[in-house]
């Protein structure tokens, strides 16, 4: 298991993201991305970017991660990391931050070049599912 009640093995999570990055399909940009996240039940889910010749239809790595999350039983994301083709920590784009908000919420912890930050600091005043029920 990657964590207990008080610690998270960020090194292990980053290793999983790097392994996913190695499976990316990025022939057009040459910019592979891999992600990994811890789920509230202890599972790790991963994703990689998948480009398409039409460019705009490419899928960010976070899309693959969320698909794997849902396909493997759902749950909430608790900890997340993202790496580039060199294996260096990368922050998700705005679109992907919104996707992560849907499945992890404001308390999701992200590994960033500036340290571990809650998603609420990376996506302040976020729009989410609760806004649609008001």
Coordinates of N, CA and C in Angstrom, one line a residue:
X1 N 0.8 -1.2 0.0 CA 0.0 0.0 0.0 C 0.9 1.2 0.0
X2 N 0.4 2.3 -0.6 CA 1.3 3.5 -0.8 C 1.2 4.4 0.4
X3 N 0.2 4.3 1.2 CA 0.0 5.3 2.3 C -0.6 4.6 3.6
X4 N -0.4 5.3 4.7 CA -1.1 4.9 5.9 C -1.9 6.2 6.3
X5 N -2.3 6.3 7.5 CA -3.2 7.4 7.9 C -2.5 8.8 7.8
X6 N -1.1 8.8 7.9 CA -0.5 10.1 8.0 C 0.6 10.4 6.9
X7 N 0.9 9.4 6.1 CA 2.0 9.6 5.1 C 1.6 9.1 3.8
X8 N 2.2 9.7 2.8 CA 2.0 9.2 1.4 C 3.3 9.1 0.8
X9 N 3.5 8.0 0.1 CA 4.8 7.7 -0.6 C 4.8 8.4 -2.0
X10 N 5.1 9.7 -2.0 CA 5.1 10.5 -3.2 C 6.1 10.0 -4.2
X11 N 7.3 9.4 -3.7 CA 8.2 8.8 -4.6 C 7.6 7.7 -5.4
X12 N 6.9 6.8 -4.8 CA 6.2 5.7 -5.4 C 5.1 6.2 -6.4
X13 N 4.4 7.2 -6.0 CA 3.4 7.8 -6.9 C 4.0 8.4 -8.1
X14 N 5.1 9.0 -7.9 CA 5.9 9.6 -9.1 C 6.4 8.5 -10.0
X15 N 6.9 7.4 -9.4 CA 7.3 6.3 -10.2 C 6.2 5.7 -11.1
X16 N 5.0 5.7 -10.6 CA 3.9 5.2 -11.3 C 3.6 6.2 -12.5
X17 N 3.7 7.5 -12.2 CA 3.4 8.5 -13.2 C 4.5 8.4 -14.3
X18 N 5.7 8.1 -13.9 CA 6.8 8.0 -15.0 C 6.6 6.8 -15.8
X19 N 6.1 5.7 -15.2 CA 5.8 4.5 -16.0 C 4.7 4.7 -17.0
X20 N 3.7 5.5 -16.5 CA 2.6 5.8 -17.4 C 3.0 6.7 -18.6
X21 N 3.9 7.7 -18.2 CA 4.4 8.6 -19.2 C 5.2 7.8 -20.3
X22 N 5.8 6.7 -20.0 CA 6.5 5.9 -21.0 C 5.6 5.2 -22.0
X23 N 4.3 5.2 -21.6 CA 3.3 4.6 -22.5 C 2.5 5.6 -23.3
X24 N 2.8 6.9 -23.1 CA 2.1 7.9 -23.8 C 2.2 7.8 -25.3
X25 N 1.2 8.3 -26.0 CA 1.2 8.4 -27.5 C 1.3 9.8 -27.9
X26 N 2.5 10.3 -28.1 CA 2.7 11.8 -28.4 C 3.5 12.0 -29.6
X27 N 3.1 11.4 -30.8 CA 4.0 11.6 -32.0 C 4.0 13.0 -32.6
X28 N 3.0 13.8 -32.3 CA 2.8 15.1 -32.9 C 3.6 16.2 -32.1
X29 N 3.3 16.2 -30.8 CA 4.0 17.2 -29.9 C 5.3 16.8 -29.4
X30 N 5.5 15.5 -29.4 CA 6.8 14.9 -28.8 C 6.8 15.2 -27.3
X31 N 5.7 15.5 -26.6 CA 5.6 15.8 -25.2 C 4.8 14.8 -24.4
X32 N 5.4 13.7 -24.1 CA 4.7 12.7 -23.3 C 4.4 13.2 -21.9
X33 N 3.3 12.8 -21.3 CA 2.9 13.2 -20.0 C 2.3 11.9 -19.3
X34 N 2.7 11.7 -18.0 CA 2.1 10.7 -17.2 C 1.6 11.2 -15.9
X35 N 0.6 10.6 -15.4 CA 0.0 11.0 -14.2 C -0.3 9.8 -13.3
X36 N -0.4 10.0 -12.0 CA -0.8 8.9 -11.1 C -1.5 9.6 -9.9
X37 N -2.4 8.9 -9.3 CA -3.2 9.4 -8.2 C -3.5 8.3 -7.2
X38 N -3.6 8.6 -6.0 CA -4.0 7.7 -5.0 C -5.5 7.9 -4.8
X39 N -6.2 6.8 -4.7 CA -7.7 6.8 -4.5 C -8.0 6.6 -3.0
X40 N -9.1 7.1 -2.5 CA -9.4 7.0 -1.1 C -9.5 5.6 -0.6
X41 N -9.5 4.6 -1.4 CA -9.5 3.2 -0.9 C -8.1 2.5 -1.0
X42 N -7.1 3.3 -1.4 CA -5.7 2.9 -1.4 C -5.2 2.5 -2.8
X43 N -6.1 2.4 -3.8 CA -5.7 2.1 -5.1 C -4.9 3.2 -5.7
X44 N -4.0 2.9 -6.7 CA -3.4 3.9 -7.5 C -3.9 3.8 -8.9
X45 N -4.3 4.9 -9.5 CA -4.7 4.9 -10.9 C -3.7 5.8 -11.7
X46 N -3.6 5.5 -12.9 CA -2.6 6.2 -13.8 C -3.2 6.6 -15.1
X47 N -2.5 7.5 -15.8 CA -3.0 7.8 -17.2 C -1.8 8.4 -17.9
X48 N -1.9 8.5 -19.2 CA -0.9 9.1 -20.1 C -1.7 9.8 -21.2
X49 N -1.0 10.8 -21.8 CA -1.6 11.5 -22.9 C -1.7 10.7 -24.2
X50 N -2.7 10.9 -24.9 CA -2.9 10.2 -26.2 C -3.3 11.2 -27.2
X51 N -2.4 11.5 -28.2 CA -2.6 12.5 -29.2 C -3.4 11.9 -30.4
X52 N -3.9 12.8 -31.2 CA -4.6 12.4 -32.4 C -4.2 13.3 -33.5
X53 N -4.2 12.8 -34.8 CA -3.8 13.6 -35.9 C -4.6 14.9 -36.1
X54 N -5.8 15.0 -35.5 CA -6.5 16.2 -35.6 C -6.2 17.2 -34.5
X55 N -5.1 16.9 -33.7 CA -4.6 17.7 -32.6 C -5.6 18.0 -31.6
X56 N -6.7 18.7 -31.9 CA -7.6 19.1 -30.8 C -8.4 18.0 -30.2
X57 N -8.3 16.8 -30.7 CA -9.0 15.7 -30.2 C -8.1 14.8 -29.3
X58 N -6.9 15.3 -29.0 CA -6.0 14.5 -28.2 C -6.6 14.5 -26.7
X59 N -6.1 13.5 -26.0 CA -6.6 13.3 -24.6 C -5.4 13.6 -23.7
X60 N -5.7 14.4 -22.7 CA -4.7 14.7 -21.7 C -4.6 13.4 -20.8
X61 N -3.4 13.3 -20.1 CA -3.2 12.1 -19.2 C -4.3 12.0 -18.2
X62 N -4.7 13.2 -17.7 CA -5.7 13.2 -16.6 C -7.0 12.5 -17.1
X63 N -7.4 12.6 -18.4 CA -8.6 12.0 -18.9 C -8.5 10.5 -18.7
X64 N -7.3 10.0 -19.1 CA -7.1 8.5 -18.9 C -7.1 8.1 -17.5
X65 N -6.6 8.9 -16.6 CA -6.6 8.6 -15.2 C -8.0 8.5 -14.7
X66 N -8.8 9.5 -15.0 CA -10.2 9.5 -14.5 C -11.0 8.3 -15.1
X67 N -10.7 8.0 -16.4 CA -11.4 6.9 -17.0 C -11.0 5.6 -16.2
X68 N -9.7 5.4 -15.9 CA -9.3 4.2 -15.1 C -9.9 4.2 -13.8
X69 N -10.0 5.4 -13.1 CA -10.7 5.5 -11.8 C -12.1 4.9 -11.9
X70 N -12.9 5.4 -12.8 CA -14.3 5.0 -13.0 C -14.4 3.5 -13.4
X71 N -13.5 3.1 -14.3 CA -13.6 1.7 -14.8 C -13.1 0.7 -13.7
X72 N -12.4 1.2 -12.7 CA -11.9 0.2 -11.7 C -12.6 0.3 -10.4
X73 N -13.8 1.0 -10.4 CA -14.6 1.0 -9.2 C -15.0 2.4 -8.6
X74 N -14.5 3.4 -9.2 CA -14.8 4.8 -8.7 C -14.0 5.2 -7.5
X75 N -14.6 6.1 -6.7 CA -13.9 6.6 -5.5 C -13.5 8.0 -5.7
X76 N -12.8 8.5 -4.7 CA -12.3 9.9 -4.7 C -10.8 9.9 -4.8
X77 N -10.3 10.8 -5.6 CA -8.8 11.0 -5.7 C -8.4 11.8 -4.5
X78 N -7.3 11.4 -3.8 CA -6.8 12.1 -2.6 C -5.4 12.7 -2.8
X79 N -4.6 12.1 -3.7 CA -3.2 12.6 -3.9 C -2.9 12.4 -5.4
X80 N -2.2 13.4 -6.0 CA -2.0 13.4 -7.5 C -0.7 13.9 -7.8
X81 N 0.0 13.3 -8.8 CA 1.2 13.9 -9.4 C 1.2 13.7 -10.9
X82 N 2.0 14.6 -11.6 CA 2.0 14.6 -13.0 C 3.5 14.9 -13.4
X83 N 4.0 14.1 -14.4 CA 5.3 14.3 -14.9 C 5.4 14.5 -16.4
X84 N 6.5 15.2 -16.8 CA 6.7 15.4 -18.3 C 7.6 14.3 -18.8
X85 N 8.1 14.4 -20.0 CA 8.9 13.4 -20.7 C 10.2 13.2 -20.0
X86 N 10.7 14.1 -19.2 CA 11.9 13.9 -18.5 C 11.7 13.4 -17.1
X87 N 10.4 13.2 -16.8 CA 10.1 12.7 -15.4 C 10.0 13.7 -14.4
X88 N 10.1 15.0 -14.8 CA 10.0 16.1 -13.9 C 8.5 16.5 -13.6
X89 N 8.3 17.0 -12.4 CA 7.0 17.3 -11.9 C 6.4 18.4 -12.8
X90 N 5.2 18.3 -13.1 CA 4.5 19.2 -14.0 C 3.1 19.5 -13.4
X91 N 2.6 20.7 -13.6 CA 1.2 21.0 -13.1 C 0.2 20.8 -14.2
X92 N -1.0 20.3 -13.8 CA -2.0 20.1 -14.8 C -2.5 21.4 -15.4
X93 N -2.9 21.4 -16.6 CA -3.5 22.6 -17.3 C -4.9 22.9 -16.6
X94 N -5.4 24.0 -16.9 CA -6.7 24.5 -16.3 C -7.8 23.5 -16.6
X95 N -7.9 23.0 -17.8 CA -9.0 22.0 -18.1 C -8.9 20.8 -17.2
X96 N -7.6 20.3 -17.1 CA -7.4 19.1 -16.3 C -7.6 19.4 -14.8
X97 N -7.3 20.6 -14.3 CA -7.6 20.9 -12.9 C -9.1 20.8 -12.7
X98 N -9.9 21.3 -13.6 CA -11.3 21.2 -13.5 C -11.8 19.7 -13.4
X99 N -11.2 18.9 -14.3 CA -11.5 17.5 -14.2 C -11.1 16.8 -12.9
X100 N -9.9 17.2 -12.4 CA -9.5 16.7 -11.1 C -10.4 17.2 -10.0
X101 N -10.9 18.4 -10.1 CA -11.9 18.9 -9.1 C -13.1 18.0 -9.0
X102 N -13.6 17.6 -10.1 CA -14.8 16.8 -10.2 C -14.6 15.5 -9.4
X103 N -13.4 14.9 -9.5 CA -13.2 13.6 -8.9 C -12.3 13.6 -7.6
X104 N -11.8 14.7 -7.2 CA -11.0 14.8 -6.0 C -11.5 15.9 -5.1
X105 N -12.1 17.0 -5.7 CA -12.5 18.1 -4.8 C -11.4 19.0 -4.4
X106 N -11.8 20.0 -3.7 CA -10.8 21.1 -3.3 C -9.7 20.6 -2.4
X107 N -9.8 19.5 -1.7 CA -8.8 19.0 -0.8 C -7.8 18.0 -1.4
X108 N -8.0 17.7 -2.7 CA -7.1 16.8 -3.4 C -5.7 17.5 -3.3
X109 N -4.7 16.7 -2.9 CA -3.4 17.2 -2.8 C -2.6 16.9 -4.1
X110 N -2.0 18.0 -4.6 CA -1.2 17.9 -5.9 C 0.3 18.1 -5.6
X111 N 1.1 17.3 -6.2 CA 2.5 17.5 -6.1 C 2.9 18.5 -7.2
X112 N 3.5 19.7 -6.8 CA 3.8 20.7 -7.8 C 5.3 21.1 -7.6
X113 N 5.9 21.8 -8.5 CA 7.3 22.2 -8.4 C 7.5 23.1 -7.1
X114 N 6.4 23.7 -6.6 CA 6.4 24.5 -5.4 C 6.1 23.8 -4.2
X115 N 5.9 22.4 -4.3 CA 5.6 21.6 -3.1 C 4.2 21.0 -3.2
X116 N 3.7 20.4 -2.2 CA 2.4 19.8 -2.1 C 1.4 20.9 -1.8
X117 N 0.4 21.0 -2.7 CA -0.7 22.0 -2.6 C -2.0 21.4 -2.8
X118 N -3.0 21.9 -2.0 CA -4.4 21.5 -2.2 C -4.9 22.1 -3.6
X119 N -5.8 21.3 -4.2 CA -6.3 21.8 -5.5 C -7.0 23.1 -5.3
X120 N -7.6 23.4 -4.1 CA -8.2 24.7 -3.9 C -7.3 25.9 -4.2
X121 N -6.0 25.7 -4.0 CA -5.0 26.8 -4.3 C -4.7 26.8 -5.7
X122 N -4.8 25.7 -6.4 CA -4.5 25.6 -7.9 C -5.7 26.0 -8.7
X123 N -6.9 25.9 -8.2 CA -8.1 26.2 -8.9 C -9.0 27.0 -7.9
X124 N -8.7 28.2 -7.6 CA -9.5 29.0 -6.6 C -10.9 29.3 -7.1
X125 N -11.8 29.3 -6.2 CA -13.2 29.6 -6.5 C -13.7 28.7 -7.6
X126 N -13.4 27.4 -7.5 CA -13.8 26.5 -8.6 C -15.3 26.3 -8.7
X127 N -15.7 26.1 -9.9 CA -17.1 25.7 -10.3 C -17.1 24.1 -10.2
X128 N -18.1 23.6 -9.5 CA -18.2 22.2 -9.4 C -19.6 21.6 -9.4
X129 N -19.8 20.3 -9.1 CA -21.1 19.7 -9.1 C -22.1 20.4 -8.2
X130 N -21.6 20.9 -7.0 CA -22.6 21.5 -6.1 C -23.3 22.7 -6.7
X131 N -22.6 23.4 -7.6 CA -23.2 24.6 -8.2 C -24.5 24.2 -9.1
X132 N -24.5 23.0 -9.5 CA -25.6 22.5 -10.4 C -26.8 22.0 -9.6
X133 N -26.6 21.9 -8.3 CA -27.7 21.4 -7.5 C -28.4 22.6 -6.7
X134 N -27.9 23.8 -6.9 CA -28.5 24.9 -6.1 C -29.6 25.5 -6.9

